[in-house]
Amino acid sequence: MVERAPYRKRDEVREDILRATEDLLATRAPSEVTLRQIARHGGFQHSLITRHFGSKDELVAEVLQRTMQQYADAVRDTDDPVDGFMRGLEHVASHPASFQTMARALMDGSHPASSEGPFNAFSVHRGRLERTTIGGDLGNIDLDVLTVALMALTTGWAFTEDRWLRTAGYTDNDRARVRNQLSELIRRLVDDPHR
């Protein structure tokens, strides 16, 4: 007689599927990952994925939504735009696999970015910039461009920080000082984007 696996709650199964998907998408583009690979990685039947998510596209979309919601939550609780961008950097740096997943999905082209849905953190950052004193005095600089540029700077920095610190001869002991300088650079860009 074959023993059945113990019953697990729906939320537990969904969480296991999401984690297995995040793990694989951190190293491969969504187009390179199959439902069977996700199931094998997570140690469950691939039919569970379709039962809980419908399709791979719906599963990947939920992983992206979750990743960006966590980012948006991390940057939301401040009125200072610079603090918001630096919180975003710290969040990405402390969750590299999640953001590798997001980057691969964007580069793959199967899940384009927009300010709604999974990429709503853009709206959080943009709204905060708009409420600052420079909000109405950008001259020929588009607020959307400034927002995207600062998001690219901070998320890109988080992905490559270790490499650039080593390249410049810094150690982990210098990280806080270097991030403070980056924060000051962002503050100058926010305070006077015409520099």
PDB file of C-alpha atoms in Angstrom:
ATOM      1  CA  MET A   1       0.000   0.000   0.000  1.00  0.00           C
ATOM      2  CA  VAL A   2       1.342   3.420  -1.009  1.00  0.00           C
ATOM      3  CA  GLU A   3       1.313   6.035   1.729  1.00  0.00           C
ATOM      4  CA  ARG A   4      -0.223   9.350   0.866  1.00  0.00           C
ATOM      5  CA  ALA A   5       1.579  12.537   1.692  1.00  0.00           C
ATOM      6  CA  PRO A   6       0.108  14.420   4.630  1.00  0.00           C
ATOM      7  CA  TYR A   7      -2.577  16.965   3.792  1.00  0.00           C
ATOM      8  CA  ARG A   8      -1.230  20.491   3.364  1.00  0.00           C
ATOM      9  CA  LYS A   9      -3.242  23.673   3.358  1.00  0.00           C
ATOM     10  CA  ARG A  10      -3.839  25.491   0.092  1.00  0.00           C
ATOM     11  CA  ASP A  11      -1.758  28.515   1.174  1.00  0.00           C
ATOM     12  CA  GLU A  12       1.198  26.288   2.094  1.00  0.00           C
ATOM     13  CA  VAL A  13       1.134  24.579  -1.301  1.00  0.00           C
ATOM     14  CA  ARG A  14       0.877  27.907  -3.139  1.00  0.00           C
ATOM     15  CA  GLU A  15       3.800  29.283  -1.120  1.00  0.00           C
ATOM     16  CA  ASP A  16       5.941  26.227  -1.959  1.00  0.00           C
ATOM     17  CA  ILE A  17       5.142  26.649  -5.656  1.00  0.00           C
ATOM     18  CA  LEU A  18       5.948  30.374  -5.556  1.00  0.00           C
ATOM     19  CA  ARG A  19       9.270  29.749  -3.776  1.00  0.00           C
ATOM     20  CA  ALA A  20      10.310  27.021  -6.225  1.00  0.00           C
ATOM     21  CA  THR A  21       9.431  29.325  -9.124  1.00  0.00           C
ATOM     22  CA  GLU A  22      11.379  32.243  -7.638  1.00  0.00           C
ATOM     23  CA  ASP A  23      14.414  29.978  -7.154  1.00  0.00           C
ATOM     24  CA  LEU A  24      14.440  28.872 -10.788  1.00  0.00           C
ATOM     25  CA  LEU A  25      13.623  32.298 -12.225  1.00  0.00           C
ATOM     26  CA  ALA A  26      16.553  33.796 -10.332  1.00  0.00           C
ATOM     27  CA  THR A  27      18.872  31.877 -12.659  1.00  0.00           C
ATOM     28  CA  ARG A  28      16.847  31.524 -15.873  1.00  0.00           C
ATOM     29  CA  ALA A  29      14.441  33.558 -17.955  1.00  0.00           C
ATOM     30  CA  PRO A  30      10.749  32.591 -17.710  1.00  0.00           C
ATOM     31  CA  SER A  31      10.836  31.229 -21.260  1.00  0.00           C
ATOM     32  CA  GLU A  32      13.566  28.783 -20.190  1.00  0.00           C
ATOM     33  CA  VAL A  33      11.638  27.331 -17.237  1.00  0.00           C
ATOM     34  CA  THR A  34       8.930  24.673 -17.531  1.00  0.00           C
ATOM     35  CA  LEU A  35       6.191  23.662 -15.116  1.00  0.00           C
ATOM     36  CA  ARG A  36       7.814  20.236 -14.798  1.00  0.00           C
ATOM     37  CA  GLN A  37      11.130  21.833 -13.784  1.00  0.00           C
ATOM     38  CA  ILE A  38       9.371  23.958 -11.164  1.00  0.00           C
ATOM     39  CA  ALA A  39       7.569  20.878  -9.829  1.00  0.00           C
ATOM     40  CA  ARG A  40      10.757  18.814  -9.745  1.00  0.00           C
ATOM     41  CA  HIS A  41      12.627  21.639  -7.976  1.00  0.00           C
ATOM     42  CA  GLY A  42       9.847  21.999  -5.395  1.00  0.00           C
ATOM     43  CA  GLY A  43       9.260  18.282  -4.940  1.00  0.00           C
ATOM     44  CA  PHE A  44       5.591  18.211  -5.955  1.00  0.00           C
ATOM     45  CA  GLN A  45       3.447  17.101  -8.909  1.00  0.00           C
ATOM     46  CA  HIS A  46       3.295  19.573 -11.812  1.00  0.00           C
ATOM     47  CA  SER A  47      -0.488  19.220 -11.837  1.00  0.00           C
ATOM     48  CA  LEU A  48      -0.522  21.144  -8.532  1.00  0.00           C
ATOM     49  CA  ILE A  49       0.789  24.201 -10.353  1.00  0.00           C
ATOM     50  CA  THR A  50      -2.029  24.264 -12.879  1.00  0.00           C
ATOM     51  CA  ARG A  51      -4.551  23.536 -10.136  1.00  0.00           C
ATOM     52  CA  HIS A  52      -3.362  26.509  -8.060  1.00  0.00           C
ATOM     53  CA  PHE A  53      -2.244  28.970 -10.756  1.00  0.00           C
ATOM     54  CA  GLY A  54      -3.795  27.888 -14.055  1.00  0.00           C
ATOM     55  CA  SER A  55      -0.724  28.385 -16.244  1.00  0.00           C
ATOM     56  CA  LYS A  56       2.948  29.217 -16.141  1.00  0.00           C
ATOM     57  CA  ASP A  57       2.191  32.773 -17.295  1.00  0.00           C
ATOM     58  CA  GLU A  58      -0.207  33.281 -14.380  1.00  0.00           C
ATOM     59  CA  LEU A  59       2.356  31.817 -11.972  1.00  0.00           C
ATOM     60  CA  VAL A  60       5.172  34.055 -13.254  1.00  0.00           C
ATOM     61  CA  ALA A  61       2.848  37.068 -13.108  1.00  0.00           C
ATOM     62  CA  GLU A  62       2.087  36.304  -9.454  1.00  0.00           C
ATOM     63  CA  VAL A  63       5.794  35.946  -8.629  1.00  0.00           C
ATOM     64  CA  LEU A  64       6.440  39.337 -10.250  1.00  0.00           C
ATOM     65  CA  GLN A  65       3.463  40.919  -8.483  1.00  0.00           C
ATOM     66  CA  ARG A  66       4.708  39.631  -5.149  1.00  0.00           C
ATOM     67  CA  THR A  67       8.272  40.807  -5.779  1.00  0.00           C
ATOM     68  CA  MET A  68       7.228  44.312  -6.739  1.00  0.00           C
ATOM     69  CA  GLN A  69       4.653  44.549  -3.953  1.00  0.00           C
ATOM     70  CA  GLN A  70       7.380  43.733  -1.426  1.00  0.00           C
ATOM     71  CA  TYR A  71       9.545  46.450  -3.006  1.00  0.00           C
ATOM     72  CA  ALA A  72       6.671  48.961  -2.946  1.00  0.00           C
ATOM     73  CA  ASP A  73       5.963  48.118   0.707  1.00  0.00           C
ATOM     74  CA  ALA A  74       9.636  48.658   1.559  1.00  0.00           C
ATOM     75  CA  VAL A  75       9.718  52.143   0.003  1.00  0.00           C
ATOM     76  CA  ARG A  76       6.230  53.343   0.926  1.00  0.00           C
ATOM     77  CA  ASP A  77       6.577  54.510   4.556  1.00  0.00           C
ATOM     78  CA  THR A  78       8.541  57.708   4.078  1.00  0.00           C
ATOM     79  CA  ASP A  79       7.836  61.187   2.777  1.00  0.00           C
ATOM     80  CA  ASP A  80      11.456  61.787   1.750  1.00  0.00           C
ATOM     81  CA  PRO A  81      12.058  60.777  -1.891  1.00  0.00           C
ATOM     82  CA  VAL A  82      15.761  60.115  -1.310  1.00  0.00           C
ATOM     83  CA  ASP A  83      14.995  57.878   1.654  1.00  0.00           C
ATOM     84  CA  GLY A  84      12.485  56.022  -0.529  1.00  0.00           C
ATOM     85  CA  PHE A  85      15.054  55.329  -3.238  1.00  0.00           C
ATOM     86  CA  MET A  86      17.657  54.257  -0.668  1.00  0.00           C
ATOM     87  CA  ARG A  87      15.127  51.940   0.996  1.00  0.00           C
ATOM     88  CA  GLY A  88      14.538  50.451  -2.430  1.00  0.00           C
ATOM     89  CA  LEU A  89      18.274  49.897  -2.877  1.00  0.00           C
ATOM     90  CA  GLU A  90      18.511  48.213   0.517  1.00  0.00           C
ATOM     91  CA  HIS A  91      15.495  46.022  -0.235  1.00  0.00           C
ATOM     92  CA  VAL A  92      16.869  44.876  -3.590  1.00  0.00           C
ATOM     93  CA  ALA A  93      20.321  44.259  -2.082  1.00  0.00           C
ATOM     94  CA  SER A  94      18.811  42.090   0.658  1.00  0.00           C
ATOM     95  CA  HIS A  95      16.542  40.117  -1.754  1.00  0.00           C
ATOM     96  CA  PRO A  96      18.746  39.521  -4.816  1.00  0.00           C
ATOM     97  CA  ALA A  97      17.026  36.362  -6.048  1.00  0.00           C
ATOM     98  CA  SER A  98      13.626  38.072  -6.168  1.00  0.00           C
ATOM     99  CA  PHE A  99      14.953  40.934  -8.225  1.00  0.00           C
ATOM    100  CA  GLN A 100      16.955  38.692 -10.513  1.00  0.00           C
ATOM    101  CA  THR A 101      13.582  37.074 -11.221  1.00  0.00           C
ATOM    102  CA  MET A 102      12.067  40.455 -12.053  1.00  0.00           C
ATOM    103  CA  ALA A 103      15.011  41.517 -14.210  1.00  0.00           C
ATOM    104  CA  ARG A 104      14.988  38.255 -16.163  1.00  0.00           C
ATOM    105  CA  ALA A 105      11.242  38.533 -16.783  1.00  0.00           C
ATOM    106  CA  LEU A 106      11.649  42.100 -18.035  1.00  0.00           C
ATOM    107  CA  MET A 107      14.598  41.176 -20.251  1.00  0.00           C
ATOM    108  CA  ASP A 108      12.753  38.119 -21.542  1.00  0.00           C
ATOM    109  CA  GLY A 109      10.018  40.473 -22.775  1.00  0.00           C
ATOM    110  CA  SER A 110       7.207  38.205 -21.670  1.00  0.00           C
ATOM    111  CA  HIS A 111       6.150  40.525 -18.836  1.00  0.00           C
ATOM    112  CA  PRO A 112       6.603  44.177 -19.869  1.00  0.00           C
ATOM    113  CA  ALA A 113       6.797  46.889 -17.215  1.00  0.00           C
ATOM    114  CA  SER A 114       3.993  49.371 -16.614  1.00  0.00           C
ATOM    115  CA  SER A 115       3.147  51.684 -13.740  1.00  0.00           C
ATOM    116  CA  GLU A 116       0.146  49.515 -12.881  1.00  0.00           C
ATOM    117  CA  GLY A 117       0.151  45.917 -11.789  1.00  0.00           C
ATOM    118  CA  PRO A 118       3.420  44.471 -10.624  1.00  0.00           C
ATOM    119  CA  PHE A 119       5.424  47.629 -11.303  1.00  0.00           C
ATOM    120  CA  ASN A 120       3.391  49.981  -9.108  1.00  0.00           C
ATOM    121  CA  ALA A 121       6.501  51.045  -7.137  1.00  0.00           C
ATOM    122  CA  PHE A 122       7.121  53.507  -9.968  1.00  0.00           C
ATOM    123  CA  SER A 123       3.945  55.359  -8.933  1.00  0.00           C
ATOM    124  CA  VAL A 124       5.049  55.373  -5.287  1.00  0.00           C
ATOM    125  CA  HIS A 125       8.409  56.966  -6.160  1.00  0.00           C
ATOM    126  CA  ARG A 126       6.927  59.342  -8.731  1.00  0.00           C
ATOM    127  CA  GLY A 127       4.232  60.585  -6.360  1.00  0.00           C
ATOM    128  CA  ARG A 128       6.805  61.277  -3.677  1.00  0.00           C
ATOM    129  CA  LEU A 129       8.995  63.223  -6.115  1.00  0.00           C
ATOM    130  CA  GLU A 130       5.972  65.160  -7.337  1.00  0.00           C
ATOM    131  CA  ARG A 131       5.183  66.280  -3.779  1.00  0.00           C
ATOM    132  CA  THR A 132       8.683  67.676  -3.205  1.00  0.00           C
ATOM    133  CA  THR A 133       9.618  71.281  -3.854  1.00  0.00           C
ATOM    134  CA  ILE A 134      11.082  70.429  -7.265  1.00  0.00           C
ATOM    135  CA  GLY A 135       7.862  68.763  -8.398  1.00  0.00           C
ATOM    136  CA  GLY A 136       6.745  71.737 -10.466  1.00  0.00           C
ATOM    137  CA  ASP A 137      10.187  73.131 -11.359  1.00  0.00           C
ATOM    138  CA  LEU A 138      11.826  70.508 -13.522  1.00  0.00           C
ATOM    139  CA  GLY A 139      12.231  72.671 -16.604  1.00  0.00           C
ATOM    140  CA  ASN A 140      12.723  70.356 -19.561  1.00  0.00           C
ATOM    141  CA  ILE A 141      13.282  67.264 -17.375  1.00  0.00           C
ATOM    142  CA  ASP A 142      10.311  64.911 -17.417  1.00  0.00           C
ATOM    143  CA  LEU A 143       9.299  63.709 -13.928  1.00  0.00           C
ATOM    144  CA  ASP A 144       8.799  60.189 -15.300  1.00  0.00           C
ATOM    145  CA  VAL A 145      12.347  60.184 -16.679  1.00  0.00           C
ATOM    146  CA  LEU A 146      13.773  61.368 -13.356  1.00  0.00           C
ATOM    147  CA  THR A 147      11.805  58.688 -11.493  1.00  0.00           C
ATOM    148  CA  VAL A 148      12.879  55.872 -13.817  1.00  0.00           C
ATOM    149  CA  ALA A 149      16.495  57.072 -13.822  1.00  0.00           C
ATOM    150  CA  LEU A 150      16.663  57.061 -10.022  1.00  0.00           C
ATOM    151  CA  MET A 151      14.984  53.637  -9.837  1.00  0.00           C
ATOM    152  CA  ALA A 152      17.481  52.308 -12.392  1.00  0.00           C
ATOM    153  CA  LEU A 153      20.383  53.863 -10.492  1.00  0.00           C
ATOM    154  CA  THR A 154      19.405  52.395  -7.124  1.00  0.00           C
ATOM    155  CA  THR A 155      18.279  48.950  -8.293  1.00  0.00           C
ATOM    156  CA  GLY A 156      21.264  48.652 -10.629  1.00  0.00           C
ATOM    157  CA  TRP A 157      23.540  49.725  -7.802  1.00  0.00           C
ATOM    158  CA  ALA A 158      22.068  47.053  -5.535  1.00  0.00           C
ATOM    159  CA  PHE A 159      22.689  44.343  -8.159  1.00  0.00           C
ATOM    160  CA  THR A 160      26.292  45.356  -8.804  1.00  0.00           C
ATOM    161  CA  GLU A 161      27.359  46.967  -5.512  1.00  0.00           C
ATOM    162  CA  ASP A 162      29.729  44.213  -4.382  1.00  0.00           C
ATOM    163  CA  ARG A 163      31.566  44.156  -7.707  1.00  0.00           C
ATOM    164  CA  TRP A 164      31.969  47.939  -7.905  1.00  0.00           C
ATOM    165  CA  LEU A 165      33.086  48.234  -4.293  1.00  0.00           C
ATOM    166  CA  ARG A 166      35.818  45.653  -4.931  1.00  0.00           C
ATOM    167  CA  THR A 167      36.770  47.283  -8.240  1.00  0.00           C
ATOM    168  CA  ALA A 168      37.215  50.639  -6.500  1.00  0.00           C
ATOM    169  CA  GLY A 169      39.267  49.032  -3.729  1.00  0.00           C
ATOM    170  CA  TYR A 170      36.587  49.313  -1.031  1.00  0.00           C
ATOM    171  CA  THR A 171      35.723  46.648   1.522  1.00  0.00           C
ATOM    172  CA  ASP A 172      32.463  45.722   3.228  1.00  0.00           C
ATOM    173  CA  ASN A 173      33.484  48.123   5.992  1.00  0.00           C
ATOM    174  CA  ASP A 174      33.168  50.980   3.469  1.00  0.00           C
ATOM    175  CA  ARG A 175      29.646  50.030   2.335  1.00  0.00           C
ATOM    176  CA  ALA A 176      27.729  52.363   4.685  1.00  0.00           C
ATOM    177  CA  ARG A 177      29.982  55.330   3.836  1.00  0.00           C
ATOM    178  CA  VAL A 178      29.639  54.688   0.099  1.00  0.00           C
ATOM    179  CA  ARG A 179      25.843  54.359   0.380  1.00  0.00           C
ATOM    180  CA  ASN A 180      25.744  57.661   2.289  1.00  0.00           C
ATOM    181  CA  GLN A 181      27.597  59.281  -0.601  1.00  0.00           C
ATOM    182  CA  LEU A 182      25.180  57.713  -3.083  1.00  0.00           C
ATOM    183  CA  SER A 183      22.295  59.071  -0.993  1.00  0.00           C
ATOM    184  CA  GLU A 184      23.861  62.549  -1.137  1.00  0.00           C
ATOM    185  CA  LEU A 185      24.237  62.257  -4.917  1.00  0.00           C
ATOM    186  CA  ILE A 186      20.547  61.357  -5.239  1.00  0.00           C
ATOM    187  CA  ARG A 187      19.608  64.236  -2.916  1.00  0.00           C
ATOM    188  CA  ARG A 188      21.473  66.656  -5.196  1.00  0.00           C
ATOM    189  CA  LEU A 189      19.706  65.262  -8.261  1.00  0.00           C
ATOM    190  CA  VAL A 190      16.330  65.568  -6.543  1.00  0.00           C
ATOM    191  CA  ASP A 191      17.005  69.050  -5.158  1.00  0.00           C
ATOM    192  CA  ASP A 192      18.421  70.421  -8.418  1.00  0.00           C
ATOM    193  CA  PRO A 193      17.917  68.143 -11.422  1.00  0.00           C
ATOM    194  CA  HIS A 194      19.431  70.822 -13.727  1.00  0.00           C
ATOM    195  CA  ARG A 195      22.977  70.204 -12.433  1.00  0.00           C
TER     196      ARG A 195
END
